[in-house]
Coordinates of C-alpha atoms in Angstrom, one line a residue:
X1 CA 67.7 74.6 31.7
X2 CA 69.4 73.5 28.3
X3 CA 70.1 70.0 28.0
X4 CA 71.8 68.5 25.0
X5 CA 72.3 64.5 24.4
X6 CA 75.5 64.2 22.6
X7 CA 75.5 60.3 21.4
X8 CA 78.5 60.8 19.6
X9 CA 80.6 58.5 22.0
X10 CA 77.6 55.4 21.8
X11 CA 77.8 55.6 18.0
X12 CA 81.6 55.6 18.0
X13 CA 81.2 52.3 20.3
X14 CA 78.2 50.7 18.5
X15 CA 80.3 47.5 16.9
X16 CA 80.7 46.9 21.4
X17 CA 77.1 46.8 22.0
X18 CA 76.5 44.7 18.9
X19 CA 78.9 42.2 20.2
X20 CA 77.7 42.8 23.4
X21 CA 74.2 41.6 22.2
X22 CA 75.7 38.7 20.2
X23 CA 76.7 37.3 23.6
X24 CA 73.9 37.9 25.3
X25 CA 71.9 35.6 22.8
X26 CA 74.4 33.2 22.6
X27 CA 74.1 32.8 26.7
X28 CA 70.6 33.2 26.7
X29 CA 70.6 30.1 24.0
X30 CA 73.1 27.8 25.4
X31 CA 71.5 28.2 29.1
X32 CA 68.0 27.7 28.3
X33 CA 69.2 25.0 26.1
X34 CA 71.4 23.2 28.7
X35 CA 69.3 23.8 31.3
X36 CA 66.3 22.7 29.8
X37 CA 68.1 19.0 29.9
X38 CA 69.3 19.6 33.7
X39 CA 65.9 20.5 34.5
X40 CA 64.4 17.7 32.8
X41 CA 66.3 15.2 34.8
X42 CA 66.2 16.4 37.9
X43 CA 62.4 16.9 37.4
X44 CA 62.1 13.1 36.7
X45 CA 64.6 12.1 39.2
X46 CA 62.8 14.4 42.3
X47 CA 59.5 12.9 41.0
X48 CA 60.2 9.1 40.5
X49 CA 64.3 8.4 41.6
X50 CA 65.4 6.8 44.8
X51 CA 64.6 8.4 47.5
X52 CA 68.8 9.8 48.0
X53 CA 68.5 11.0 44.5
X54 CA 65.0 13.0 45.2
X55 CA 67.0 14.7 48.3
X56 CA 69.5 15.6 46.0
X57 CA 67.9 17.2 43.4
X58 CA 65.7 18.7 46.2
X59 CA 69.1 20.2 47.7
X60 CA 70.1 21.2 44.6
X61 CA 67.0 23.3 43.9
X62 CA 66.5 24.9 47.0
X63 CA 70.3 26.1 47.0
X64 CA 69.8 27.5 43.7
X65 CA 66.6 29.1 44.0
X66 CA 67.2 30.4 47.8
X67 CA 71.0 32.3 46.2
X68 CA 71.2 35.5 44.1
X69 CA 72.0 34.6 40.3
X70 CA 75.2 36.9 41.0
X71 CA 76.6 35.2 44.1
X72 CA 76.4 31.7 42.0
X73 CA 78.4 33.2 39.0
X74 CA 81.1 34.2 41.7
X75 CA 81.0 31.3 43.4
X76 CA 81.2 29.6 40.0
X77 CA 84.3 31.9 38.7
X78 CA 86.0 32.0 41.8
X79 CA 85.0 28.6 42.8
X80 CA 86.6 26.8 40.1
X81 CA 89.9 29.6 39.9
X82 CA 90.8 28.5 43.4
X83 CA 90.0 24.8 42.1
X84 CA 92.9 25.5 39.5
X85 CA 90.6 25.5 36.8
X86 CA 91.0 28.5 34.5
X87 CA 87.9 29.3 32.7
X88 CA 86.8 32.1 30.1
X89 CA 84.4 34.5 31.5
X90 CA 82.0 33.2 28.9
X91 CA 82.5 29.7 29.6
X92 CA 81.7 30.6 33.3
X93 CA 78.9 32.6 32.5
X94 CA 77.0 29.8 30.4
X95 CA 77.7 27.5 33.4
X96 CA 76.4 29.4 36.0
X97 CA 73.4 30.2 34.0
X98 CA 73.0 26.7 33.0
X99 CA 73.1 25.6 36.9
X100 CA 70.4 28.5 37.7
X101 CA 67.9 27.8 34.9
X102 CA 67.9 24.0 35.0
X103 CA 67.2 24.2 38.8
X104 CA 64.4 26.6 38.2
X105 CA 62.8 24.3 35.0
X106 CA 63.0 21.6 37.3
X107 CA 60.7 22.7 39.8
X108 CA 58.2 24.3 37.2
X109 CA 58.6 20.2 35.5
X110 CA 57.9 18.7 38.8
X111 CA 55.2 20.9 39.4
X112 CA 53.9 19.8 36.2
X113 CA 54.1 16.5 36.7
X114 CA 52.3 16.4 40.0
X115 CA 49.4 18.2 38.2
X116 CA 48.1 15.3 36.8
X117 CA 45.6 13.4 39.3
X118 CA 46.6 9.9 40.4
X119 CA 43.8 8.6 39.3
X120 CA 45.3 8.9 35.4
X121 CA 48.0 6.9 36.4
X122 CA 45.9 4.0 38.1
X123 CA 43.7 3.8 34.8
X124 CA 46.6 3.4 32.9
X125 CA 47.7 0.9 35.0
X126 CA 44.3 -1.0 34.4
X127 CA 44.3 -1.0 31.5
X128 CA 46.5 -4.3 31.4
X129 CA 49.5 -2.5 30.1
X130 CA 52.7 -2.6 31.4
X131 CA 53.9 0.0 34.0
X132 CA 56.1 1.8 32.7
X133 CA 54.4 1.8 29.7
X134 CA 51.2 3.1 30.6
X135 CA 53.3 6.0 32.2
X136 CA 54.8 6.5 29.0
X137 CA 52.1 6.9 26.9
X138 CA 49.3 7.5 29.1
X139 CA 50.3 10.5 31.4
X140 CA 53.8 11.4 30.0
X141 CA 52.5 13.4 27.2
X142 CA 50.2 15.0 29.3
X143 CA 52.9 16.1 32.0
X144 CA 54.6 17.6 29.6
X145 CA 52.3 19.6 28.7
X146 CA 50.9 20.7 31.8
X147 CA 54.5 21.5 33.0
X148 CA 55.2 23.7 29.4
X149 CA 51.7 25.4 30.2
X150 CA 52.9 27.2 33.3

């Protein structure tokens, strides 16, 4: 058996899979960047909203996590197309990565934040500091970084 590889036809296309890769960070940036700030508020609103908002974000993660990452993008291209809305495949790319990485940073955030013991919080709270300030600066840091950990 004689086999030859002939990349002749890759290096003739090489400027496509350098733009190719250009994209792929860009997406990779703009999701994790957007989706970092979906995450975040859905993680404080599940953890500490009114109870309609905690369902909500709870609905909204459990739809995103329990979907395949391609059915969401066609439900977001085609979704919006038979909405009227004419998108660029990029544009509908970045949002449906967006949607699928801020649903799963907002159960690895609430996760994080229900790692920290309740007994934290009632210290901070007797401590003769406000509330929401002893949240703030006693256990908020601390959340954080027990929900960046994992």
């Amino acid at each position: 058996m004689n086999l030859r590889l002939d990349f002749g036809v890759v290096w003739e296309r090489w400027p496509l899979f350098v733009d190719g890769a250009w994209m792929t960070l860009q997406l990779a940036v703009l999701a994790t960047l957007f989706g970092f700030a979906l995450g975040a508020l859905c993680a404080v609103g599940r953890r500490s909203g009114p109870p309609w908002l905690a369902g909500l974000c709870g609905a909204y993660v459990e739809a995103i996590r329990n979907t395949p990452l391609l059915v969401q993008i066609f439900l977001v291209y085609f979704g919006l197309a038979s909405l009227g809305f004419s998108l660029s495949a990029f544009t509908v790319a970045a949002l449906a990565l967006t949607i699928n990485v801020g649903a799963y940073t907002t159960e690895i955030m609430r996760a994080g934040f229900d790692s920290i013991p309740r007994g934290q919080l009632e210290a901070g709270s007797a401590s003769a500091s406000p509330s929401g300030r002893s949240t703030g600066t006693c256990c908020c840091c601390r959340r954080w970084n027990a929900s960046i950990r994992r």
